[in-house]
């Protein structure tokens, strides 16, 4: 609601005469205008006079500023006076400290039993995170029946994980029909997974029409996946122009796929400046040939932000420049994170050092993930450690991908076991493809 200067002045006059209600209201006005220090002074004045709502406002303000000890004092005072939202806020403050989880739970339960929806939701979340699923469902259910769409989504997700398709859709639909754009998007994805594309589009459009930028983005992505690129671009531009980084990133993908590389890089750059890790990664990859210095900068930023493929690609870039020692830590981080190409590369170094016990689990992980080079390296390891039958199986898989090194190793095994005719056929393949000269 718009507030006039005269209304604030009238409130100030009353506050200065000692009216605690006016002091609390003036504190609210100051806080909403970003005048936190003045808001704190008025809240404190009213709170010291025993104004319960001012105690809650002051505690919440102090908690947001990280002054937890002072915040707890005032929230507890308001909670002890029976102020329901203060009880919830006190729980939210206490739950930040894992050692005080029990106290937080007590606060949330107290608020929940008073009928406070936020208390129900927070209590349910605590139960869900600690594996107490039945209790979580109970409180999510109570909050959902009170109209909380977040709880409806939690129940839908839980039903989906349990394989209860009808129950999941029922909750997603209830939340969507209650006007929640996140639920509309979730329902749209649910419909799309069942190939009900008209319903999916209808819910994506309903979510976008709420004006939520991420929902507009999701509609654009849906349309792009449906091959309606012109319409997709319009929606993605709308969300990107509104400052949504995910839209900027997806617009970059669409523009790149339609041959507009320079504009694609521009949108990747905008998304990257907003901290979008995938945009940093794509931009770095796009610049490797034309501008290696900028490529390194963006791949490094993405890697430092935890983007695992960026760690590996940065290592590859640095290795290509002869900066092997710089690249190794990124390779090892990507391997430790379970990125299959990095696992294969790290294992290859271990294999060259004959550190077979360390290399084998990495190679099996990469091979099971379908990395062709890992087929060959695992085959080589097994060959070198005397497990010839299994070695041959993996080398054949690698040879089928036209891996020349694997073919050479396989030929060696075939020759050693007297299968010269098959070895000759592989040699002929190498000659035909220019990898070997005729004998």
Short mmCIF file of N, CA and C in Angstrom, two decimals, residues 358-417:
data_model
loop_
_atom_site.label_atom_id
_atom_site.label_comp_id
_atom_site.label_asym_id
_atom_site.label_seq_id
_atom_site.Cartn_x
_atom_site.Cartn_y
_atom_site.Cartn_z
N UNK A 358 45.09 -48.45 -8.06
CA UNK A 358 44.46 -47.14 -8.01
C UNK A 358 43.73 -46.82 -9.32
N UNK A 359 44.29 -47.28 -10.42
CA UNK A 359 43.72 -46.95 -11.73
C UNK A 359 42.45 -47.74 -12.03
N UNK A 360 42.39 -49.00 -11.60
CA UNK A 360 41.30 -49.88 -12.03
C UNK A 360 39.91 -49.37 -11.66
N UNK A 361 39.64 -48.98 -10.39
CA UNK A 361 38.27 -48.52 -10.09
C UNK A 361 37.87 -47.28 -10.89
N UNK A 362 38.83 -46.40 -11.15
CA UNK A 362 38.53 -45.21 -11.96
C UNK A 362 38.17 -45.61 -13.39
N UNK A 363 38.95 -46.55 -13.94
CA UNK A 363 38.68 -46.98 -15.31
C UNK A 363 37.36 -47.73 -15.42
N UNK A 364 37.06 -48.54 -14.43
CA UNK A 364 35.78 -49.26 -14.49
C UNK A 364 34.62 -48.27 -14.41
N UNK A 365 34.74 -47.26 -13.56
CA UNK A 365 33.69 -46.25 -13.48
C UNK A 365 33.52 -45.52 -14.79
N UNK A 366 34.63 -45.12 -15.41
CA UNK A 366 34.55 -44.40 -16.68
C UNK A 366 34.03 -45.29 -17.80
N UNK A 367 34.48 -46.54 -17.80
CA UNK A 367 34.02 -47.48 -18.84
C UNK A 367 32.53 -47.77 -18.69
N UNK A 368 32.09 -47.97 -17.46
CA UNK A 368 30.66 -48.23 -17.24
C UNK A 368 29.82 -47.02 -17.66
N UNK A 369 30.42 -45.81 -17.61
CA UNK A 369 29.71 -44.61 -18.04
C UNK A 369 29.76 -44.42 -19.55
N UNK A 370 30.47 -45.31 -20.24
CA UNK A 370 30.46 -45.27 -21.70
C UNK A 370 31.56 -44.46 -22.34
N UNK A 371 32.65 -44.15 -21.63
CA UNK A 371 33.76 -43.40 -22.22
C UNK A 371 34.60 -44.35 -23.07
N UNK A 372 34.63 -44.18 -24.40
CA UNK A 372 35.33 -45.16 -25.26
C UNK A 372 36.80 -45.33 -24.92
N UNK A 373 37.50 -44.22 -24.60
CA UNK A 373 38.92 -44.35 -24.28
C UNK A 373 39.13 -45.19 -23.03
N UNK A 374 38.15 -45.20 -22.14
CA UNK A 374 38.26 -46.02 -20.93
C UNK A 374 38.16 -47.51 -21.27
N UNK A 375 37.43 -47.85 -22.35
CA UNK A 375 37.37 -49.25 -22.77
C UNK A 375 38.79 -49.74 -23.06
N UNK A 376 39.51 -48.91 -23.83
CA UNK A 376 40.86 -49.29 -24.23
C UNK A 376 41.80 -49.32 -23.03
N UNK A 377 41.74 -48.30 -22.18
CA UNK A 377 42.66 -48.25 -21.05
C UNK A 377 42.39 -49.37 -20.04
N UNK A 378 41.11 -49.69 -19.85
CA UNK A 378 40.79 -50.81 -18.96
C UNK A 378 41.27 -52.11 -19.57
N UNK A 379 41.08 -52.27 -20.89
CA UNK A 379 41.59 -53.46 -21.57
C UNK A 379 43.10 -53.58 -21.43
N UNK A 380 43.79 -52.45 -21.57
CA UNK A 380 45.25 -52.47 -21.42
C UNK A 380 45.64 -52.87 -20.01
N UNK A 381 44.98 -52.32 -19.00
CA UNK A 381 45.30 -52.66 -17.61
C UNK A 381 45.09 -54.15 -17.35
N UNK A 382 43.97 -54.66 -17.83
CA UNK A 382 43.68 -56.07 -17.61
C UNK A 382 44.69 -56.96 -18.33
N UNK A 383 45.11 -56.53 -19.50
CA UNK A 383 46.13 -57.28 -20.25
C UNK A 383 47.44 -57.30 -19.49
N UNK A 384 47.82 -56.12 -18.96
CA UNK A 384 49.10 -56.02 -18.26
C UNK A 384 49.08 -56.75 -16.92
N UNK A 385 47.89 -56.98 -16.38
CA UNK A 385 47.80 -57.70 -15.10
C UNK A 385 47.35 -59.15 -15.29
N UNK A 386 47.39 -59.64 -16.55
CA UNK A 386 47.21 -61.05 -16.81
C UNK A 386 45.78 -61.54 -16.89
N UNK A 387 44.81 -60.65 -16.91
CA UNK A 387 43.40 -61.08 -17.01
C UNK A 387 42.96 -60.96 -18.47
N UNK A 388 43.45 -61.91 -19.27
CA UNK A 388 43.41 -61.76 -20.72
C UNK A 388 42.00 -61.86 -21.30
N UNK A 389 41.18 -62.74 -20.78
CA UNK A 389 39.83 -62.87 -21.36
C UNK A 389 39.04 -61.58 -21.20
N UNK A 390 39.08 -61.02 -19.98
CA UNK A 390 38.34 -59.77 -19.76
C UNK A 390 38.99 -58.63 -20.53
N UNK A 391 40.33 -58.66 -20.63
CA UNK A 391 41.04 -57.63 -21.39
C UNK A 391 40.56 -57.62 -22.84
N UNK A 392 40.43 -58.81 -23.41
CA UNK A 392 40.01 -58.90 -24.81
C UNK A 392 38.59 -58.34 -24.99
N UNK A 393 37.71 -58.61 -24.03
CA UNK A 393 36.34 -58.10 -24.13
C UNK A 393 36.34 -56.58 -24.22
N UNK A 394 37.11 -55.92 -23.33
CA UNK A 394 37.12 -54.45 -23.33
C UNK A 394 37.84 -53.89 -24.56
N UNK A 395 38.92 -54.56 -24.99
CA UNK A 395 39.63 -54.07 -26.18
C UNK A 395 38.76 -54.20 -27.43
N UNK A 396 37.96 -55.25 -27.49
CA UNK A 396 37.05 -55.38 -28.63
C UNK A 396 36.02 -54.25 -28.63
N UNK A 397 35.50 -53.91 -27.43
CA UNK A 397 34.55 -52.80 -27.36
C UNK A 397 35.20 -51.51 -27.84
N UNK A 398 36.45 -51.30 -27.45
CA UNK A 398 37.16 -50.10 -27.89
C UNK A 398 37.44 -50.15 -29.39
N UNK A 399 37.82 -51.33 -29.88
CA UNK A 399 38.10 -51.47 -31.31
C UNK A 399 36.87 -51.18 -32.14
N UNK A 400 35.71 -51.56 -31.65
CA UNK A 400 34.46 -51.29 -32.37
C UNK A 400 34.18 -49.79 -32.50
N UNK A 401 34.83 -48.97 -31.65
CA UNK A 401 34.69 -47.51 -31.78
C UNK A 401 35.80 -46.92 -32.66
N UNK A 402 36.58 -47.82 -33.32
CA UNK A 402 37.68 -47.44 -34.21
C UNK A 402 38.83 -46.80 -33.45
N UNK A 403 39.06 -47.27 -32.24
CA UNK A 403 40.19 -46.81 -31.43
C UNK A 403 41.44 -47.54 -31.91
N UNK A 404 42.36 -46.80 -32.54
CA UNK A 404 43.51 -47.42 -33.19
C UNK A 404 44.44 -48.08 -32.18
N UNK A 405 44.67 -47.44 -31.04
CA UNK A 405 45.54 -48.03 -30.03
C UNK A 405 44.94 -49.34 -29.51
N UNK A 406 43.63 -49.37 -29.33
CA UNK A 406 42.97 -50.59 -28.87
C UNK A 406 43.09 -51.68 -29.91
N UNK A 407 42.94 -51.32 -31.19
CA UNK A 407 43.07 -52.31 -32.26
C UNK A 407 44.48 -52.91 -32.26
N UNK A 408 45.48 -52.07 -32.04
CA UNK A 408 46.87 -52.55 -32.01
C UNK A 408 47.08 -53.53 -30.86
N UNK A 409 46.54 -53.18 -29.69
CA UNK A 409 46.66 -54.07 -28.54
C UNK A 409 45.91 -55.38 -28.77
N UNK A 410 44.74 -55.27 -29.40
CA UNK A 410 43.96 -56.48 -29.69
C UNK A 410 44.70 -57.36 -30.69
N UNK A 411 45.29 -56.75 -31.71
CA UNK A 411 46.07 -57.53 -32.69
C UNK A 411 47.21 -58.28 -32.01
N UNK A 412 47.85 -57.61 -31.07
CA UNK A 412 48.96 -58.24 -30.35
C UNK A 412 48.47 -59.47 -29.58
N UNK A 413 47.33 -59.33 -28.92
CA UNK A 413 46.77 -60.47 -28.18
C UNK A 413 46.39 -61.60 -29.11
N UNK A 414 45.77 -61.24 -30.24
CA UNK A 414 45.35 -62.27 -31.18
C UNK A 414 46.54 -63.03 -31.75
N UNK A 415 47.60 -62.30 -32.06
CA UNK A 415 48.80 -62.93 -32.62
C UNK A 415 49.44 -63.87 -31.60
N UNK A 416 49.52 -63.38 -30.34
CA UNK A 416 50.14 -64.19 -29.29
C UNK A 416 49.37 -65.47 -29.02
N UNK A 417 48.04 -65.43 -29.28
CA UNK A 417 47.23 -66.63 -29.02
C UNK A 417 47.01 -67.44 -30.30
#
